[in-house]
């Protein structure tokens, strides 16, 4: 079986190449041209979802383009959250 490849296009859709089955939320399978890559919407603005219709360029979509592992290496580790201890109730001394 041939490999499936999914590439992010800069500020654009996901380009999917290879043999895939694309199924909607109701379980219906989309008919796809065999051997042709497809572009899936990533901006959320397409009127032909899940497919890209080019809306990303009209709305100025800006995406995170790099893999998470690359980004995580550049980010400093966050300090552990400090949970304050509950304050003790003030108790008045007995006379």
PDB file of N, CA and C in Angstrom:
ATOM      1  N   UNK A   1       0.841  -1.188   0.000  1.00  0.00           N
ATOM      2  CA  UNK A   1       0.000   0.000   0.000  1.00  0.00           C
ATOM      3  C   UNK A   1       0.887   1.253   0.000  1.00  0.00           C
ATOM      4  N   UNK A   2       0.523   2.220  -0.789  1.00  0.00           N
ATOM      5  CA  UNK A   2       1.281   3.467  -0.882  1.00  0.00           C
ATOM      6  C   UNK A   2       1.136   4.278   0.399  1.00  0.00           C
ATOM      7  N   UNK A   3       2.101   5.136   0.640  1.00  0.00           N
ATOM      8  CA  UNK A   3       2.088   5.979   1.832  1.00  0.00           C
ATOM      9  C   UNK A   3       1.168   7.178   1.661  1.00  0.00           C
ATOM     10  N   UNK A   4       0.632   7.618   2.788  1.00  0.00           N
ATOM     11  CA  UNK A   4      -0.159   8.842   2.819  1.00  0.00           C
ATOM     12  C   UNK A   4       0.742   9.931   3.375  1.00  0.00           C
ATOM     13  N   UNK A   5       0.699  11.100   2.761  1.00  0.00           N
ATOM     14  CA  UNK A   5       1.496  12.227   3.229  1.00  0.00           C
ATOM     15  C   UNK A   5       0.565  13.421   3.407  1.00  0.00           C
ATOM     16  N   UNK A   6       0.699  14.089   4.547  1.00  0.00           N
ATOM     17  CA  UNK A   6      -0.079  15.302   4.816  1.00  0.00           C
ATOM     18  C   UNK A   6       0.907  16.425   5.058  1.00  0.00           C
ATOM     19  N   UNK A   7       0.836  17.443   4.219  1.00  0.00           N
ATOM     20  CA  UNK A   7       1.735  18.593   4.338  1.00  0.00           C
ATOM     21  C   UNK A   7       0.933  19.840   4.633  1.00  0.00           C
ATOM     22  N   UNK A   8       1.470  20.689   5.497  1.00  0.00           N
ATOM     23  CA  UNK A   8       0.837  21.986   5.706  1.00  0.00           C
ATOM     24  C   UNK A   8       1.409  22.927   4.659  1.00  0.00           C
ATOM     25  N   UNK A   9       0.533  23.673   4.026  1.00  0.00           N
ATOM     26  CA  UNK A   9       0.969  24.685   3.066  1.00  0.00           C
ATOM     27  C   UNK A   9       1.064  25.994   3.825  1.00  0.00           C
ATOM     28  N   UNK A  10       2.049  26.807   3.542  1.00  0.00           N
ATOM     29  CA  UNK A  10       2.249  28.033   4.300  1.00  0.00           C
ATOM     30  C   UNK A  10       0.996  28.908   4.278  1.00  0.00           C
ATOM     31  N   UNK A  11       0.433  29.123   5.469  1.00  0.00           N
ATOM     32  CA  UNK A  11      -0.799  29.907   5.629  1.00  0.00           C
ATOM     33  C   UNK A  11      -1.908  29.426   4.708  1.00  0.00           C
ATOM     34  N   UNK A  12      -1.928  28.126   4.462  1.00  0.00           N
ATOM     35  CA  UNK A  12      -2.929  27.552   3.575  1.00  0.00           C
ATOM     36  C   UNK A  12      -3.426  26.216   4.084  1.00  0.00           C
ATOM     37  N   UNK A  13      -3.934  25.382   3.174  1.00  0.00           N
ATOM     38  CA  UNK A  13      -4.582  24.128   3.565  1.00  0.00           C
ATOM     39  C   UNK A  13      -3.593  23.011   3.883  1.00  0.00           C
ATOM     40  N   UNK A  14      -4.165  21.883   4.303  1.00  0.00           N
ATOM     41  CA  UNK A  14      -3.413  20.637   4.406  1.00  0.00           C
ATOM     42  C   UNK A  14      -3.481  19.991   3.029  1.00  0.00           C
ATOM     43  N   UNK A  15      -2.343  19.623   2.475  1.00  0.00           N
ATOM     44  CA  UNK A  15      -2.311  18.913   1.191  1.00  0.00           C
ATOM     45  C   UNK A  15      -2.123  17.439   1.514  1.00  0.00           C
ATOM     46  N   UNK A  16      -3.088  16.628   1.105  1.00  0.00           N
ATOM     47  CA  UNK A  16      -3.070  15.199   1.407  1.00  0.00           C
ATOM     48  C   UNK A  16      -2.813  14.428   0.122  1.00  0.00           C
ATOM     49  N   UNK A  17      -1.757  13.624   0.135  1.00  0.00           N
ATOM     50  CA  UNK A  17      -1.381  12.825  -1.023  1.00  0.00           C
ATOM     51  C   UNK A  17      -1.349  11.365  -0.612  1.00  0.00           C
ATOM     52  N   UNK A  18      -1.884  10.517  -1.445  1.00  0.00           N
ATOM     53  CA  UNK A  18      -1.874   9.084  -1.162  1.00  0.00           C
ATOM     54  C   UNK A  18      -3.286   8.557  -1.042  1.00  0.00           C
ATOM     55  N   UNK A  19      -3.412   7.259  -0.920  1.00  0.00           N
ATOM     56  CA  UNK A  19      -4.743   6.647  -0.858  1.00  0.00           C
ATOM     57  C   UNK A  19      -5.385   6.860   0.512  1.00  0.00           C
ATOM     58  N   UNK A  20      -6.485   7.584   0.548  1.00  0.00           N
ATOM     59  CA  UNK A  20      -7.182   7.835   1.814  1.00  0.00           C
ATOM     60  C   UNK A  20      -8.674   7.612   1.637  1.00  0.00           C
ATOM     61  N   UNK A  21      -9.353   7.445   2.747  1.00  0.00           N
ATOM     62  CA  UNK A  21     -10.821   7.469   2.799  1.00  0.00           C
ATOM     63  C   UNK A  21     -11.158   8.662   3.669  1.00  0.00           C
ATOM     64  N   UNK A  22     -12.018   9.530   3.184  1.00  0.00           N
ATOM     65  CA  UNK A  22     -12.442  10.713   3.931  1.00  0.00           C
ATOM     66  C   UNK A  22     -13.921  10.546   4.250  1.00  0.00           C
ATOM     67  N   UNK A  23     -14.234  10.531   5.541  1.00  0.00           N
ATOM     68  CA  UNK A  23     -15.588  10.234   5.997  1.00  0.00           C
ATOM     69  C   UNK A  23     -16.109  11.389   6.835  1.00  0.00           C
ATOM     70  N   UNK A  24     -17.359  11.807   6.579  1.00  0.00           N
ATOM     71  CA  UNK A  24     -17.941  12.927   7.325  1.00  0.00           C
ATOM     72  C   UNK A  24     -18.452  12.465   8.695  1.00  0.00           C
ATOM     73  N   UNK A  25     -18.976  13.411   9.466  1.00  0.00           N
ATOM     74  CA  UNK A  25     -19.437  13.134  10.830  1.00  0.00           C
ATOM     75  C   UNK A  25     -20.600  12.146  10.878  1.00  0.00           C
ATOM     76  N   UNK A  26     -21.319  12.020   9.781  1.00  0.00           N
ATOM     77  CA  UNK A  26     -22.449  11.081   9.720  1.00  0.00           C
ATOM     78  C   UNK A  26     -22.050   9.710   9.186  1.00  0.00           C
ATOM     79  N   UNK A  27     -20.775   9.531   8.883  1.00  0.00           N
ATOM     80  CA  UNK A  27     -20.306   8.244   8.381  1.00  0.00           C
ATOM     81  C   UNK A  27     -20.341   8.098   6.873  1.00  0.00           C
ATOM     82  N   UNK A  28     -20.661   9.177   6.164  1.00  0.00           N
ATOM     83  CA  UNK A  28     -20.706   9.139   4.702  1.00  0.00           C
ATOM     84  C   UNK A  28     -19.313   9.381   4.131  1.00  0.00           C
ATOM     85  N   UNK A  29     -18.943   8.567   3.146  1.00  0.00           N
ATOM     86  CA  UNK A  29     -17.623   8.689   2.542  1.00  0.00           C
ATOM     87  C   UNK A  29     -17.669   9.654   1.354  1.00  0.00           C
ATOM     88  N   UNK A  30     -16.683  10.562   1.295  1.00  0.00           N
ATOM     89  CA  UNK A  30     -16.565  11.472   0.159  1.00  0.00           C
ATOM     90  C   UNK A  30     -15.981  10.701  -1.015  1.00  0.00           C
ATOM     91  N   UNK A  31     -16.475  10.986  -2.208  1.00  0.00           N
ATOM     92  CA  UNK A  31     -15.895  10.400  -3.417  1.00  0.00           C
ATOM     93  C   UNK A  31     -14.690  11.246  -3.812  1.00  0.00           C
ATOM     94  N   UNK A  32     -13.536  10.618  -3.876  1.00  0.00           N
ATOM     95  CA  UNK A  32     -12.299  11.318  -4.208  1.00  0.00           C
ATOM     96  C   UNK A  32     -11.712  10.733  -5.480  1.00  0.00           C
ATOM     97  N   UNK A  33     -11.120  11.599  -6.304  1.00  0.00           N
ATOM     98  CA  UNK A  33     -10.455  11.142  -7.521  1.00  0.00           C
ATOM     99  C   UNK A  33      -9.223  10.335  -7.113  1.00  0.00           C
ATOM    100  N   UNK A  34      -9.125   9.127  -7.625  1.00  0.00           N
ATOM    101  CA  UNK A  34      -8.026   8.252  -7.272  1.00  0.00           C
ATOM    102  C   UNK A  34      -6.698   8.808  -7.784  1.00  0.00           C
ATOM    103  N   UNK A  35      -5.704   8.818  -6.915  1.00  0.00           N
ATOM    104  CA  UNK A  35      -4.371   9.254  -7.300  1.00  0.00           C
ATOM    105  C   UNK A  35      -4.152  10.761  -7.315  1.00  0.00           C
ATOM    106  N   UNK A  36      -5.197  11.544  -7.053  1.00  0.00           N
ATOM    107  CA  UNK A  36      -5.038  13.008  -7.047  1.00  0.00           C
ATOM    108  C   UNK A  36      -4.971  13.505  -5.615  1.00  0.00           C
ATOM    109  N   UNK A  37      -4.043  14.422  -5.319  1.00  0.00           N
ATOM    110  CA  UNK A  37      -3.990  14.998  -3.973  1.00  0.00           C
ATOM    111  C   UNK A  37      -5.228  15.853  -3.709  1.00  0.00           C
ATOM    112  N   UNK A  38      -5.559  16.013  -2.428  1.00  0.00           N
ATOM    113  CA  UNK A  38      -6.665  16.899  -2.058  1.00  0.00           C
ATOM    114  C   UNK A  38      -6.132  17.945  -1.089  1.00  0.00           C
ATOM    115  N   UNK A  39      -6.845  19.068  -0.985  1.00  0.00           N
ATOM    116  CA  UNK A  39      -6.492  20.139  -0.051  1.00  0.00           C
ATOM    117  C   UNK A  39      -7.624  20.279   0.952  1.00  0.00           C
ATOM    118  N   UNK A  40      -7.299  20.110   2.223  1.00  0.00           N
ATOM    119  CA  UNK A  40      -8.291  20.225   3.284  1.00  0.00           C
ATOM    120  C   UNK A  40      -8.165  21.565   3.982  1.00  0.00           C
ATOM    121  N   UNK A  41      -9.306  22.193   4.246  1.00  0.00           N
ATOM    122  CA  UNK A  41      -9.349  23.514   4.870  1.00  0.00           C
ATOM    123  C   UNK A  41      -8.704  23.479   6.245  1.00  0.00           C
ATOM    124  N   UNK A  42      -7.912  24.498   6.519  1.00  0.00           N
ATOM    125  CA  UNK A  42      -7.272  24.648   7.818  1.00  0.00           C
ATOM    126  C   UNK A  42      -7.670  25.958   8.480  1.00  0.00           C
ATOM    127  N   UNK A  43      -8.223  26.878   7.709  1.00  0.00           N
ATOM    128  CA  UNK A  43      -8.551  28.203   8.252  1.00  0.00           C
ATOM    129  C   UNK A  43      -9.941  28.254   8.862  1.00  0.00           C
ATOM    130  N   UNK A  44     -10.802  27.320   8.484  1.00  0.00           N
ATOM    131  CA  UNK A  44     -12.172  27.303   8.988  1.00  0.00           C
ATOM    132  C   UNK A  44     -13.140  28.150   8.183  1.00  0.00           C
ATOM    133  N   UNK A  45     -12.659  28.847   7.159  1.00  0.00           N
ATOM    134  CA  UNK A  45     -13.519  29.750   6.409  1.00  0.00           C
ATOM    135  C   UNK A  45     -14.057  29.220   5.097  1.00  0.00           C
ATOM    136  N   UNK A  46     -13.652  28.033   4.696  1.00  0.00           N
ATOM    137  CA  UNK A  46     -14.071  27.485   3.410  1.00  0.00           C
ATOM    138  C   UNK A  46     -15.579  27.240   3.364  1.00  0.00           C
ATOM    139  N   UNK A  47     -16.169  27.509   2.209  1.00  0.00           N
ATOM    140  CA  UNK A  47     -17.591  27.204   2.022  1.00  0.00           C
ATOM    141  C   UNK A  47     -17.768  25.791   1.463  1.00  0.00           C
ATOM    142  N   UNK A  48     -16.656  25.108   1.197  1.00  0.00           N
ATOM    143  CA  UNK A  48     -16.710  23.737   0.680  1.00  0.00           C
ATOM    144  C   UNK A  48     -16.032  22.766   1.647  1.00  0.00           C
ATOM    145  N   UNK A  49     -16.133  23.059   2.939  1.00  0.00           N
ATOM    146  CA  UNK A  49     -15.501  22.199   3.951  1.00  0.00           C
ATOM    147  C   UNK A  49     -15.912  20.754   3.757  1.00  0.00           C
ATOM    148  N   UNK A  50     -15.041  19.822   3.933  1.00  0.00           N
ATOM    149  CA  UNK A  50     -13.725  19.946   4.541  1.00  0.00           C
ATOM    150  C   UNK A  50     -12.643  20.362   3.547  1.00  0.00           C
ATOM    151  N   UNK A  51     -13.039  20.636   2.303  1.00  0.00           N
ATOM    152  CA  UNK A  51     -12.065  20.984   1.277  1.00  0.00           C
ATOM    153  C   UNK A  51     -11.757  22.481   1.279  1.00  0.00           C
ATOM    154  N   UNK A  52     -10.566  22.812   0.839  1.00  0.00           N
ATOM    155  CA  UNK A  52     -10.126  24.210   0.747  1.00  0.00           C
ATOM    156  C   UNK A  52     -10.737  24.852  -0.491  1.00  0.00           C
ATOM    157  N   UNK A  53     -11.206  26.101  -0.332  1.00  0.00           N
ATOM    158  CA  UNK A  53     -11.715  26.844  -1.492  1.00  0.00           C
ATOM    159  C   UNK A  53     -10.933  28.144  -1.716  1.00  0.00           C
ATOM    160  N   UNK A  54      -9.813  28.295  -1.015  1.00  0.00           N
ATOM    161  CA  UNK A  54      -8.974  29.482  -1.196  1.00  0.00           C
ATOM    162  C   UNK A  54      -9.322  30.637  -0.281  1.00  0.00           C
ATOM    163  N   UNK A  55     -10.300  30.483   0.589  1.00  0.00           N
ATOM    164  CA  UNK A  55     -10.716  31.563   1.484  1.00  0.00           C
ATOM    165  C   UNK A  55      -9.577  32.033   2.381  1.00  0.00           C
ATOM    166  N   UNK A  56      -8.647  31.134   2.718  1.00  0.00           N
ATOM    167  CA  UNK A  56      -7.550  31.498   3.611  1.00  0.00           C
ATOM    168  C   UNK A  56      -6.784  32.726   3.119  1.00  0.00           C
ATOM    169  N   UNK A  57      -6.628  32.851   1.816  1.00  0.00           N
ATOM    170  CA  UNK A  57      -5.889  34.005   1.285  1.00  0.00           C
ATOM    171  C   UNK A  57      -6.724  35.284   1.324  1.00  0.00           C
ATOM    172  N   UNK A  58      -8.045  35.150   1.308  1.00  0.00           N
ATOM    173  CA  UNK A  58      -8.921  36.324   1.362  1.00  0.00           C
ATOM    174  C   UNK A  58      -9.066  36.875   2.774  1.00  0.00           C
ATOM    175  N   UNK A  59      -8.975  35.980   3.771  1.00  0.00           N
ATOM    176  CA  UNK A  59      -9.181  36.415   5.158  1.00  0.00           C
ATOM    177  C   UNK A  59      -7.873  36.650   5.914  1.00  0.00           C
ATOM    178  N   UNK A  60      -6.748  36.453   5.227  1.00  0.00           N
ATOM    179  CA  UNK A  60      -5.460  36.699   5.869  1.00  0.00           C
ATOM    180  C   UNK A  60      -5.092  35.661   6.919  1.00  0.00           C
ATOM    181  N   UNK A  61      -5.469  34.412   6.681  1.00  0.00           N
ATOM    182  CA  UNK A  61      -5.173  33.332   7.621  1.00  0.00           C
ATOM    183  C   UNK A  61      -3.675  33.230   7.861  1.00  0.00           C
ATOM    184  N   UNK A  62      -3.278  33.207   9.124  1.00  0.00           N
ATOM    185  CA  UNK A  62      -1.871  33.035   9.505  1.00  0.00           C
ATOM    186  C   UNK A  62      -1.795  31.826  10.427  1.00  0.00           C
ATOM    187  N   UNK A  63      -1.033  30.831  10.011  1.00  0.00           N
ATOM    188  CA  UNK A  63      -0.975  29.578  10.753  1.00  0.00           C
ATOM    189  C   UNK A  63       0.368  29.387  11.436  1.00  0.00           C
ATOM    190  N   UNK A  64       0.358  28.537  12.451  1.00  0.00           N
ATOM    191  CA  UNK A  64       1.606  28.075  13.047  1.00  0.00           C
ATOM    192  C   UNK A  64       2.144  27.038  12.071  1.00  0.00           C
ATOM    193  N   UNK A  65       3.296  27.283  11.503  1.00  0.00           N
ATOM    194  CA  UNK A  65       3.794  26.442  10.414  1.00  0.00           C
ATOM    195  C   UNK A  65       4.763  25.348  10.823  1.00  0.00           C
ATOM    196  N   UNK A  66       5.320  25.414  12.003  1.00  0.00           N
ATOM    197  CA  UNK A  66       6.374  24.479  12.353  1.00  0.00           C
ATOM    198  C   UNK A  66       5.866  23.380  13.266  1.00  0.00           C
ATOM    199  N   UNK A  67       6.523  22.271  13.218  1.00  0.00           N
ATOM    200  CA  UNK A  67       6.135  21.133  14.045  1.00  0.00           C
ATOM    201  C   UNK A  67       6.288  21.477  15.522  1.00  0.00           C
ATOM    202  N   UNK A  68       5.464  20.889  16.347  1.00  0.00           N
ATOM    203  CA  UNK A  68       5.446  21.178  17.779  1.00  0.00           C
ATOM    204  C   UNK A  68       6.798  20.929  18.422  1.00  0.00           C
ATOM    205  N   UNK A  69       7.487  19.871  18.053  1.00  0.00           N
ATOM    206  CA  UNK A  69       8.781  19.557  18.665  1.00  0.00           C
ATOM    207  C   UNK A  69       9.754  20.716  18.492  1.00  0.00           C
ATOM    208  N   UNK A  70       9.733  21.361  17.341  1.00  0.00           N
ATOM    209  CA  UNK A  70      10.602  22.506  17.092  1.00  0.00           C
ATOM    210  C   UNK A  70      10.233  23.665  18.004  1.00  0.00           C
ATOM    211  N   UNK A  71       8.961  23.929  18.139  1.00  0.00           N
ATOM    212  CA  UNK A  71       8.485  25.045  18.945  1.00  0.00           C
ATOM    213  C   UNK A  71       8.785  24.797  20.412  1.00  0.00           C
ATOM    214  N   UNK A  72       8.545  23.581  20.893  1.00  0.00           N
ATOM    215  CA  UNK A  72       8.779  23.266  22.295  1.00  0.00           C
ATOM    216  C   UNK A  72      10.241  23.457  22.668  1.00  0.00           C
ATOM    217  N   UNK A  73      11.152  23.184  21.764  1.00  0.00           N
ATOM    218  CA  UNK A  73      12.573  23.343  22.046  1.00  0.00           C
ATOM    219  C   UNK A  73      12.942  24.806  22.266  1.00  0.00           C
ATOM    220  N   UNK A  74      12.174  25.714  21.686  1.00  0.00           N
ATOM    221  CA  UNK A  74      12.467  27.134  21.798  1.00  0.00           C
ATOM    222  C   UNK A  74      11.817  27.787  23.013  1.00  0.00           C
ATOM    223  N   UNK A  75      10.827  27.138  23.599  1.00  0.00           N
ATOM    224  CA  UNK A  75      10.075  27.717  24.708  1.00  0.00           C
ATOM    225  C   UNK A  75      10.712  27.310  26.022  1.00  0.00           C
ATOM    226  N   UNK A  76      10.901  28.292  26.918  1.00  0.00           N
ATOM    227  CA  UNK A  76      11.450  27.978  28.232  1.00  0.00           C
ATOM    228  C   UNK A  76      10.428  27.194  29.035  1.00  0.00           C
ATOM    229  N   UNK A  77      10.912  26.245  29.852  1.00  0.00           N
ATOM    230  CA  UNK A  77       9.964  25.499  30.683  1.00  0.00           C
ATOM    231  C   UNK A  77       9.255  26.429  31.648  1.00  0.00           C
ATOM    232  N   UNK A  78       7.960  26.184  31.832  1.00  0.00           N
ATOM    233  CA  UNK A  78       7.185  27.009  32.744  1.00  0.00           C
ATOM    234  C   UNK A  78       7.443  26.565  34.179  1.00  0.00           C
ATOM    235  N   UNK A  79       7.432  27.514  35.095  1.00  0.00           N
ATOM    236  CA  UNK A  79       7.604  27.195  36.506  1.00  0.00           C
ATOM    237  C   UNK A  79       6.388  26.420  36.989  1.00  0.00           C
ATOM    238  N   UNK A  80       6.626  25.537  37.925  1.00  0.00           N
ATOM    239  CA  UNK A  80       5.514  24.763  38.473  1.00  0.00           C
ATOM    240  C   UNK A  80       4.560  25.702  39.184  1.00  0.00           C
ATOM    241  N   UNK A  81       3.301  25.409  39.078  1.00  0.00           N
ATOM    242  CA  UNK A  81       2.290  26.243  39.728  1.00  0.00           C
ATOM    243  C   UNK A  81       2.414  26.101  41.237  1.00  0.00           C
ATOM    244  N   UNK A  82       2.351  27.211  41.917  1.00  0.00           N
ATOM    245  CA  UNK A  82       2.420  27.203  43.372  1.00  0.00           C
ATOM    246  C   UNK A  82       1.013  27.405  43.901  1.00  0.00           C
ATOM    247  N   UNK A  83       0.569  26.438  44.695  1.00  0.00           N
ATOM    248  CA  UNK A  83      -0.768  26.510  45.265  1.00  0.00           C
ATOM    249  C   UNK A  83      -0.636  27.034  46.683  1.00  0.00           C
ATOM    250  N   UNK A  84      -1.251  28.182  46.980  1.00  0.00           N
ATOM    251  CA  UNK A  84      -1.121  28.737  48.330  1.00  0.00           C
ATOM    252  C   UNK A  84      -1.864  27.867  49.338  1.00  0.00           C
ATOM    253  N   UNK A  85      -1.282  27.786  50.536  1.00  0.00           N
ATOM    254  CA  UNK A  85      -1.941  27.035  51.599  1.00  0.00           C
ATOM    255  C   UNK A  85      -3.096  27.864  52.123  1.00  0.00           C
ATOM    256  N   UNK A  86      -4.179  27.188  52.554  1.00  0.00           N
ATOM    257  CA  UNK A  86      -5.318  27.950  53.074  1.00  0.00           C
ATOM    258  C   UNK A  86      -4.916  28.682  54.355  1.00  0.00           C
ATOM    259  N   UNK A  87      -5.472  29.870  54.500  1.00  0.00           N
ATOM    260  CA  UNK A  87      -5.154  30.655  55.692  1.00  0.00           C
ATOM    261  C   UNK A  87      -5.871  30.063  56.898  1.00  0.00           C
ATOM    262  N   UNK A  88      -5.164  30.087  58.044  1.00  0.00           N
ATOM    263  CA  UNK A  88      -5.763  29.576  59.263  1.00  0.00           C
ATOM    264  C   UNK A  88      -6.755  30.614  59.773  1.00  0.00           C
ATOM    265  N   UNK A  89      -7.839  30.092  60.365  1.00  0.00           N
ATOM    266  CA  UNK A  89      -8.838  31.008  60.929  1.00  0.00           C
ATOM    267  C   UNK A  89      -8.279  31.643  62.182  1.00  0.00           C
ATOM    268  N   UNK A  90      -8.581  32.905  62.344  1.00  0.00           N
ATOM    269  CA  UNK A  90      -8.139  33.596  63.566  1.00  0.00           C
ATOM    270  C   UNK A  90      -8.995  33.115  64.739  1.00  0.00           C
ATOM    271  N   UNK A  91      -8.314  32.683  65.779  1.00  0.00           N
ATOM    272  CA  UNK A  91      -9.020  32.204  66.964  1.00  0.00           C
ATOM    273  C   UNK A  91      -8.687  33.153  68.098  1.00  0.00           C
ATOM    274  N   UNK A  92      -9.743  33.674  68.696  1.00  0.00           N
ATOM    275  CA  UNK A  92      -9.511  34.591  69.813  1.00  0.00           C
ATOM    276  C   UNK A  92      -9.209  33.787  71.073  1.00  0.00           C
ATOM    277  N   UNK A  93      -8.228  34.251  71.832  1.00  0.00           N
ATOM    278  CA  UNK A  93      -7.898  33.515  73.066  1.00  0.00           C
ATOM    279  C   UNK A  93      -9.045  33.608  74.060  1.00  0.00           C
ATOM    280  N   UNK A  94      -9.210  32.513  74.820  1.00  0.00           N
ATOM    281  CA  UNK A  94     -10.251  32.509  75.846  1.00  0.00           C
ATOM    282  C   UNK A  94      -9.791  33.339  77.029  1.00  0.00           C
ATOM    283  N   UNK A  95     -10.721  34.026  77.698  1.00  0.00           N
ATOM    284  CA  UNK A  95     -10.318  34.865  78.845  1.00  0.00           C
ATOM    285  C   UNK A  95      -9.939  34.086  80.049  1.00  0.00           C
TER     286      UNK A  95
END
